[in-house]
Amino acid sequence: MSFIEDVLHFEICRDELYALVWSFPGLALARRFNCSETYLRRVCKALDVPRPARGWWTQGQTGVAVCAPPPLPPLKPGCADRWTRGCSLRRWQRHRISRPFSSAHDLHPLVELATAIFNGAKQSTDETHLLTRSRDAIDVTTSRAALRDALTLANALFKALESSGHTVRVAEAGAGFIRPTLDNDCGLPIRLGRTRATVWAPRAPTITFVSGVPIGLAFMEIRREVLKRYSGNGQFQLASEKKPVYGLSWTEWRPEPSHRFKIIAYSPHFPNPWQREWSETRRKTLVRAVVAVVTELEERARTLPHAGFFL
C-alpha cells in the first residue's frame, strides 16, 4: 500500500498534508481523499497549511516559472496539528491570534484571545463568575471585577511554562482529554448547604505538556461565604448594612467572589485521578510563585498516575 493510500485510512498531520498538497494537484489529491477540492481547502485552512495558488500547477506544466512553496508555519497555540477523516473541522481563529508564543511579547497568545472572549462574556445568575460558550476559552473562572487579575495570573504561568519548553494549548475536540468537576471553594462550604454550587466549565480543557505528559490547568477565583439580606427585586445586600429594607426580607449565606485565586493542575486522562492546588491567602501573591509551580510540575510529571500512557 502506498503512502497516500495508507494515510486515507488514518489521521494525517500537518507535515504530511503540507507535503501532499505541494506534490499533487488539488483536484487529484481530493479524489484520492474521497472528498471535494473545496473540502480539502477547508482542511488546509483548519490546519494552517499553505497550498498552491490557483493556476500554480498549470503554469508549472507549461514551463512558466512559479514561486517556490512557502515554508510550513509554526503550529499556533490552539491550532489543530492533524486531521482525522470523518471528524469535524474546527477553523483556526486567524483573525484573533496571528502569532506564535514569544517571550518578547507581554501577553501569551491564548491570553490575548481570552481577553477578547471574557470581555464579551455574560455573568452567572449569582454574579460570581463569567460564562462563555467559546470553544477557544482558556479555563478561567472569575468575576468580572477580578478578570484582569485572573488573566495576569494565567499569562504569568503560561509564559513560565512556554519559556521552559512546555507547550500550552486549548485541547482540540476529539483529543481524548477530560476536565473533571472542579470547584472554587476554599475547603468545604460550611453554611451554603450540603452541595457545592455549580460553576462554569470550559468546552475544552487547557493542557500543558510537561516532559511529554499532558497536565490540565485551571484558574479559579476563590469564593467566600457572606451573610446577606434580601432587599427586593432579586437583589441582596450585606446584612451588616444599615440601609433600610422594605417589604418581605430575610438573611442567608451566599457565595461571593474573594478576588483571591487558586491554580489547579489535574490529570486530563480518565480514569487516573490526580489533582494539585496552589491557593492565595492574600491577593495577587500567586503570580509571584509561578516559577515554583512550573518547577514542581517538572519534578512530578513523570511520576503522575497517567504518565505511563504518554512516556
CSV table of C-alpha atoms in Angstrom, one decimal:
chain,number,residue,atom,x,y,z
A,1,MET,CA,0.0,0.0,0.0
A,2,SER,CA,1.4,3.4,-1.0
A,3,PHE,CA,1.9,6.3,1.5
A,4,ILE,CA,-1.0,8.3,0.1
A,5,GLU,CA,-3.3,5.2,0.2
A,6,ASP,CA,-2.2,4.5,3.8
A,7,VAL,CA,-3.0,7.9,5.2
A,8,LEU,CA,-6.5,7.8,3.8
A,9,HIS,CA,-7.5,5.3,6.4
A,10,PHE,CA,-6.0,7.1,9.4
A,11,GLU,CA,-5.3,10.6,10.5
A,12,ILE,CA,-2.9,12.9,8.8
A,13,CYS,CA,-0.6,15.5,10.5
A,14,ARG,CA,0.2,19.0,9.2
A,15,ASP,CA,3.6,18.0,7.9
A,16,GLU,CA,2.2,15.1,5.8
A,17,LEU,CA,-0.6,17.2,4.4
A,18,TYR,CA,1.8,20.0,3.5
A,19,ALA,CA,4.0,17.5,1.6
A,20,LEU,CA,1.0,16.2,-0.3
A,21,VAL,CA,-0.6,19.5,-1.3
A,22,TRP,CA,2.7,20.6,-2.9
A,23,SER,CA,3.2,17.2,-4.6
A,24,PHE,CA,-0.2,16.6,-6.2
A,25,PRO,CA,-2.7,18.9,-7.9
A,26,GLY,CA,-5.7,19.8,-5.7
A,27,LEU,CA,-8.3,18.0,-7.7
A,28,ALA,CA,-6.3,14.8,-8.0
A,29,LEU,CA,-5.5,14.8,-4.3
A,30,ALA,CA,-9.1,15.5,-3.4
A,31,ARG,CA,-10.2,12.4,-5.4
A,32,ARG,CA,-7.6,10.3,-3.5
A,33,PHE,CA,-9.0,11.6,-0.2
A,34,ASN,CA,-12.5,10.8,-1.5
A,35,CYS,CA,-13.6,14.4,-0.8
A,36,SER,CA,-14.2,17.6,-2.8
A,37,GLU,CA,-11.5,20.1,-3.6
A,38,THR,CA,-13.4,22.7,-1.6
A,39,TYR,CA,-13.4,20.5,1.5
A,40,LEU,CA,-9.7,19.8,1.0
A,41,ARG,CA,-9.1,23.6,1.0
A,42,ARG,CA,-11.1,23.8,4.3
A,43,VAL,CA,-8.8,21.1,5.8
A,44,CYS,CA,-5.7,23.1,4.8
A,45,LYS,CA,-7.2,26.2,6.3
A,46,ALA,CA,-8.1,24.5,9.5
A,47,LEU,CA,-4.6,23.1,9.9
A,48,ASP,CA,-3.0,26.4,8.7
A,49,VAL,CA,-1.2,24.6,5.9
A,50,PRO,CA,-0.3,26.8,2.9
A,51,ARG,CA,-1.3,25.4,-0.5
A,52,PRO,CA,-0.6,26.3,-4.2
A,53,ALA,CA,-2.5,29.3,-5.5
A,54,ARG,CA,-5.0,28.9,-8.4
A,55,GLY,CA,-3.0,28.2,-11.6
A,56,TRP,CA,0.2,27.2,-9.9
A,57,TRP,CA,0.2,23.7,-11.3
A,58,THR,CA,-0.9,24.8,-14.8
A,59,GLN,CA,1.9,27.3,-15.0
A,60,GLY,CA,4.5,24.7,-14.0
A,61,GLN,CA,3.3,22.3,-16.6
A,62,THR,CA,3.6,24.9,-19.4
A,63,GLY,CA,7.1,25.9,-18.4
A,64,VAL,CA,6.3,29.2,-16.7
A,65,ALA,CA,8.4,29.9,-13.7
A,66,VAL,CA,6.5,29.5,-10.5
A,67,CYS,CA,7.2,30.6,-6.9
A,68,ALA,CA,8.7,28.1,-4.5
A,69,PRO,CA,6.5,26.5,-1.9
A,70,PRO,CA,6.4,28.7,1.3
A,71,PRO,CA,7.6,27.0,4.5
A,72,LEU,CA,5.1,25.4,6.8
A,73,PRO,CA,4.4,28.0,9.5
A,74,PRO,CA,4.9,27.0,13.2
A,75,LEU,CA,2.0,25.5,14.9
A,76,LYS,CA,0.0,28.2,16.7
A,77,PRO,CA,-1.5,27.7,20.2
A,78,GLY,CA,-5.0,26.2,19.9
A,79,CYS,CA,-4.5,25.2,16.2
A,80,ALA,CA,-5.1,21.6,15.2
A,81,ASP,CA,-2.0,19.7,14.3
A,82,ARG,CA,-3.7,16.8,12.5
A,83,TRP,CA,-6.9,15.9,10.7
A,84,THR,CA,-8.9,12.6,11.1
A,85,ARG,CA,-11.2,11.6,8.3
A,86,GLY,CA,-14.8,11.7,9.4
A,87,CYS,CA,-14.2,14.2,12.2
A,88,SER,CA,-15.5,17.7,12.1
A,89,LEU,CA,-13.2,20.6,11.2
A,90,ARG,CA,-12.5,23.5,13.6
A,91,ARG,CA,-11.3,26.6,11.8
A,92,TRP,CA,-8.3,28.3,13.3
A,93,GLN,CA,-9.2,31.8,14.6
A,94,ARG,CA,-6.6,33.6,12.3
A,95,HIS,CA,-8.2,37.0,12.9
A,96,ARG,CA,-7.8,36.7,16.6
A,97,ILE,CA,-4.4,35.2,17.1
A,98,SER,CA,-1.8,35.9,14.4
A,99,ARG,CA,1.5,35.0,16.1
A,100,PRO,CA,3.1,32.1,18.0
A,101,PHE,CA,4.4,32.4,21.5
A,102,SER,CA,7.3,34.7,22.0
A,103,SER,CA,8.8,35.7,25.4
A,104,ALA,CA,9.3,39.2,24.0
A,105,HIS,CA,5.6,39.9,24.0
A,106,ASP,CA,3.7,40.9,27.1
A,107,LEU,CA,0.8,38.6,26.6
A,108,HIS,CA,0.7,34.9,25.7
A,109,PRO,CA,-1.4,34.4,22.5
A,110,LEU,CA,-4.0,32.3,24.4
A,111,VAL,CA,-4.4,35.1,27.0
A,112,GLU,CA,-4.8,37.7,24.1
A,113,LEU,CA,-7.7,35.6,22.8
A,114,ALA,CA,-9.1,35.1,26.3
A,115,THR,CA,-9.2,38.8,26.9
A,116,ALA,CA,-11.5,39.3,23.9
A,117,ILE,CA,-13.6,36.3,24.8
A,118,PHE,CA,-14.2,37.1,28.5
A,119,ASN,CA,-14.7,40.9,28.0
A,120,GLY,CA,-17.7,39.9,26.0
A,121,ALA,CA,-18.9,37.2,28.3
A,122,LYS,CA,-22.1,37.4,30.4
A,123,GLN,CA,-22.3,36.9,34.1
A,124,SER,CA,-23.7,33.9,36.0
A,125,THR,CA,-27.1,34.4,37.7
A,126,ASP,CA,-25.4,34.9,41.1
A,127,GLU,CA,-22.8,37.2,39.5
A,128,THR,CA,-19.9,35.2,40.9
A,129,HIS,CA,-18.3,34.3,37.6
A,130,LEU,CA,-18.3,34.9,33.8
A,131,LEU,CA,-19.9,32.5,31.3
A,132,THR,CA,-18.9,31.8,27.7
A,133,ARG,CA,-19.5,29.1,25.2
A,134,SER,CA,-16.4,29.9,23.1
A,135,ARG,CA,-14.5,26.8,22.1
A,136,ASP,CA,-11.3,28.8,22.4
A,137,ALA,CA,-11.6,30.0,26.0
A,138,ILE,CA,-9.0,29.0,28.5
A,139,ASP,CA,-10.0,27.5,31.8
A,140,VAL,CA,-10.6,30.6,33.9
A,141,THR,CA,-13.4,31.0,36.5
A,142,THR,CA,-13.6,34.6,37.7
A,143,SER,CA,-15.9,37.5,38.4
A,144,ARG,CA,-15.8,40.5,36.0
A,145,ALA,CA,-14.2,42.7,38.7
A,146,ALA,CA,-11.3,40.2,39.0
A,147,LEU,CA,-10.9,39.4,35.3
A,148,ARG,CA,-7.7,41.4,34.9
A,149,ASP,CA,-6.0,39.7,37.8
A,150,ALA,CA,-7.1,36.2,36.6
A,151,LEU,CA,-5.7,36.8,33.1
A,152,THR,CA,-2.5,38.3,34.6
A,153,LEU,CA,-2.0,35.1,36.6
A,154,ALA,CA,-2.8,32.8,33.6
A,155,ASN,CA,-0.4,34.8,31.5
A,156,ALA,CA,2.4,34.6,34.0
A,157,LEU,CA,2.1,30.8,34.3
A,158,PHE,CA,1.7,30.2,30.5
A,159,LYS,CA,4.8,32.3,29.8
A,160,ALA,CA,6.8,30.5,32.5
A,161,LEU,CA,5.8,27.1,31.1
A,162,GLU,CA,6.5,28.0,27.5
A,163,SER,CA,9.8,29.6,28.4
A,164,SER,CA,10.8,26.2,29.9
A,165,GLY,CA,9.8,24.4,26.7
A,166,HIS,CA,6.3,23.2,27.8
A,167,THR,CA,3.6,23.9,25.3
A,168,VAL,CA,0.2,25.3,26.5
A,169,ARG,CA,-2.9,24.9,24.4
A,170,VAL,CA,-6.7,24.5,24.5
A,171,ALA,CA,-7.3,20.9,23.7
A,172,GLU,CA,-8.9,20.0,20.3
A,173,ALA,CA,-12.2,18.3,20.1
A,174,GLY,CA,-11.6,14.5,20.0
A,175,ALA,CA,-8.2,14.7,21.6
A,176,GLY,CA,-9.4,12.4,24.4
A,177,PHE,CA,-8.7,14.8,27.3
A,178,ILE,CA,-11.2,15.3,30.1
A,179,ARG,CA,-11.8,18.1,32.5
A,180,PRO,CA,-13.0,16.8,35.9
A,181,THR,CA,-15.5,18.7,38.0
A,182,LEU,CA,-13.7,21.5,39.9
A,183,ASP,CA,-15.0,23.9,42.5
A,184,ASN,CA,-13.9,27.4,43.5
A,185,ASP,CA,-14.4,26.9,47.3
A,186,CYS,CA,-11.5,27.2,49.7
A,187,GLY,CA,-12.3,23.9,51.6
A,188,LEU,CA,-15.8,22.5,52.2
A,189,PRO,CA,-18.6,25.1,52.3
A,190,ILE,CA,-19.8,25.5,55.9
A,191,ARG,CA,-23.1,27.4,55.6
A,192,LEU,CA,-24.1,27.2,51.9
A,193,GLY,CA,-25.8,23.8,52.1
A,194,ARG,CA,-24.9,20.2,51.6
A,195,THR,CA,-23.9,20.6,48.0
A,196,ARG,CA,-21.4,22.8,46.3
A,197,ALA,CA,-22.6,25.4,43.8
A,198,THR,CA,-22.3,24.6,40.1
A,199,VAL,CA,-19.7,26.8,38.4
A,200,TRP,CA,-18.8,27.4,34.8
A,201,ALA,CA,-16.7,24.8,33.0
A,202,PRO,CA,-15.0,25.4,29.6
A,203,ARG,CA,-15.9,23.4,26.5
A,204,ALA,CA,-12.4,22.1,26.3
A,205,PRO,CA,-9.6,21.8,28.9
A,206,THR,CA,-6.5,23.9,28.9
A,207,ILE,CA,-3.5,21.5,28.6
A,208,THR,CA,0.3,21.8,29.1
A,209,PHE,CA,2.7,19.2,28.1
A,210,VAL,CA,5.5,18.7,30.7
A,211,SER,CA,8.2,16.2,29.6
A,212,GLY,CA,5.6,14.8,27.2
A,213,VAL,CA,3.0,14.3,29.9
A,214,PRO,CA,-0.3,16.2,29.5
A,215,ILE,CA,-1.4,18.2,32.6
A,216,GLY,CA,-4.7,20.1,32.8
A,217,LEU,CA,-4.7,23.6,34.1
A,218,ALA,CA,-7.5,25.7,35.6
A,219,PHE,CA,-7.6,29.2,37.3
A,220,MET,CA,-10.4,29.8,39.7
A,221,GLU,CA,-11.3,32.8,41.8
A,222,ILE,CA,-12.0,31.5,45.3
A,223,ARG,CA,-15.5,32.2,46.6
A,224,ARG,CA,-16.3,33.1,50.2
A,225,GLU,CA,-19.5,32.8,52.3
A,226,VAL,CA,-21.1,36.1,53.1
A,227,LEU,CA,-24.2,36.8,55.2
A,228,LYS,CA,-26.6,38.9,53.1
A,229,ARG,CA,-30.1,40.3,53.4
A,230,TYR,CA,-32.7,40.2,50.7
A,231,SER,CA,-33.5,43.7,49.6
A,232,GLY,CA,-36.2,43.1,46.9
A,233,ASN,CA,-36.2,42.7,43.1
A,234,GLY,CA,-33.9,39.7,43.4
A,235,GLN,CA,-31.1,41.7,45.0
A,236,PHE,CA,-29.2,41.1,48.2
A,237,GLN,CA,-27.1,43.5,50.3
A,238,LEU,CA,-24.7,42.8,53.2
A,239,ALA,CA,-26.6,42.0,56.4
A,240,SER,CA,-24.4,44.5,58.2
A,241,GLU,CA,-25.5,47.4,56.1
A,242,LYS,CA,-27.7,50.0,57.8
A,243,LYS,CA,-29.7,50.8,54.6
A,244,PRO,CA,-33.4,50.1,55.4
A,245,VAL,CA,-35.2,47.3,53.6
A,246,TYR,CA,-38.9,47.5,52.9
A,247,GLY,CA,-41.2,44.5,52.3
A,248,LEU,CA,-40.5,40.9,52.8
A,249,SER,CA,-36.9,40.3,53.7
A,250,TRP,CA,-34.6,37.6,55.2
A,251,THR,CA,-30.9,36.8,55.7
A,252,GLU,CA,-29.0,34.0,54.2
A,253,TRP,CA,-25.4,32.9,53.5
A,254,ARG,CA,-24.5,33.5,49.8
A,255,PRO,CA,-21.3,32.9,47.7
A,256,GLU,CA,-19.3,36.0,46.8
A,257,PRO,CA,-16.0,36.4,44.9
A,258,SER,CA,-13.0,37.0,47.1
A,259,HIS,CA,-10.5,38.4,44.5
A,260,ARG,CA,-8.2,35.6,45.6
A,261,PHE,CA,-7.2,32.8,43.1
A,262,LYS,CA,-6.0,29.3,43.0
A,263,ILE,CA,-4.3,27.3,40.3
A,264,ILE,CA,-5.4,23.7,39.8
A,265,ALA,CA,-3.3,21.2,38.0
A,266,TYR,CA,-5.0,17.8,37.3
A,267,SER,CA,-4.8,14.6,35.3
A,268,PRO,CA,-6.8,15.0,32.0
A,269,HIS,CA,-6.7,11.3,31.4
A,270,PHE,CA,-9.5,9.0,32.5
A,271,PRO,CA,-9.5,7.1,34.9
A,272,ASN,CA,-6.3,8.2,36.6
A,273,PRO,CA,-7.3,10.9,39.1
A,274,TRP,CA,-4.7,13.4,40.3
A,275,GLN,CA,-5.1,17.0,41.4
A,276,ARG,CA,-2.9,19.6,43.0
A,277,GLU,CA,-3.9,23.1,44.1
A,278,TRP,CA,-2.0,26.3,44.9
A,279,SER,CA,-4.1,28.9,46.6
A,280,GLU,CA,-3.7,32.6,47.5
A,281,THR,CA,-4.1,33.7,51.1
A,282,ARG,CA,-3.6,37.3,50.1
A,283,ARG,CA,-4.5,38.9,46.8
A,284,LYS,CA,-2.0,38.9,43.9
A,285,THR,CA,0.6,36.7,45.6
A,286,LEU,CA,0.3,33.6,43.5
A,287,VAL,CA,1.6,35.4,40.4
A,288,ARG,CA,5.0,35.6,42.0
A,289,ALA,CA,5.0,31.8,42.6
A,290,VAL,CA,4.5,30.6,39.0
A,291,VAL,CA,8.2,29.6,38.7
A,292,ALA,CA,7.8,27.3,41.7
A,293,VAL,CA,4.6,25.9,40.2
A,294,VAL,CA,6.4,25.0,37.0
A,295,THR,CA,9.3,23.5,38.9
A,296,GLU,CA,7.0,21.3,40.9
A,297,LEU,CA,5.2,20.1,37.8
A,298,GLU,CA,8.5,19.3,36.1
A,299,GLU,CA,9.6,17.3,39.2
A,300,ARG,CA,6.3,15.3,39.3
A,301,ALA,CA,5.3,14.9,35.7
A,302,ARG,CA,6.9,11.6,35.0
A,303,THR,CA,5.6,10.1,38.3
A,304,LEU,CA,1.9,11.1,37.8
A,305,PRO,CA,-0.7,8.2,37.6
A,306,HIS,CA,-1.3,8.8,33.9
A,307,ALA,CA,2.3,9.4,32.8
A,308,GLY,CA,2.7,5.8,31.7
A,309,PHE,CA,0.3,6.3,28.9
A,310,PHE,CA,2.4,9.0,27.3
A,311,LEU,CA,6.0,8.0,28.0
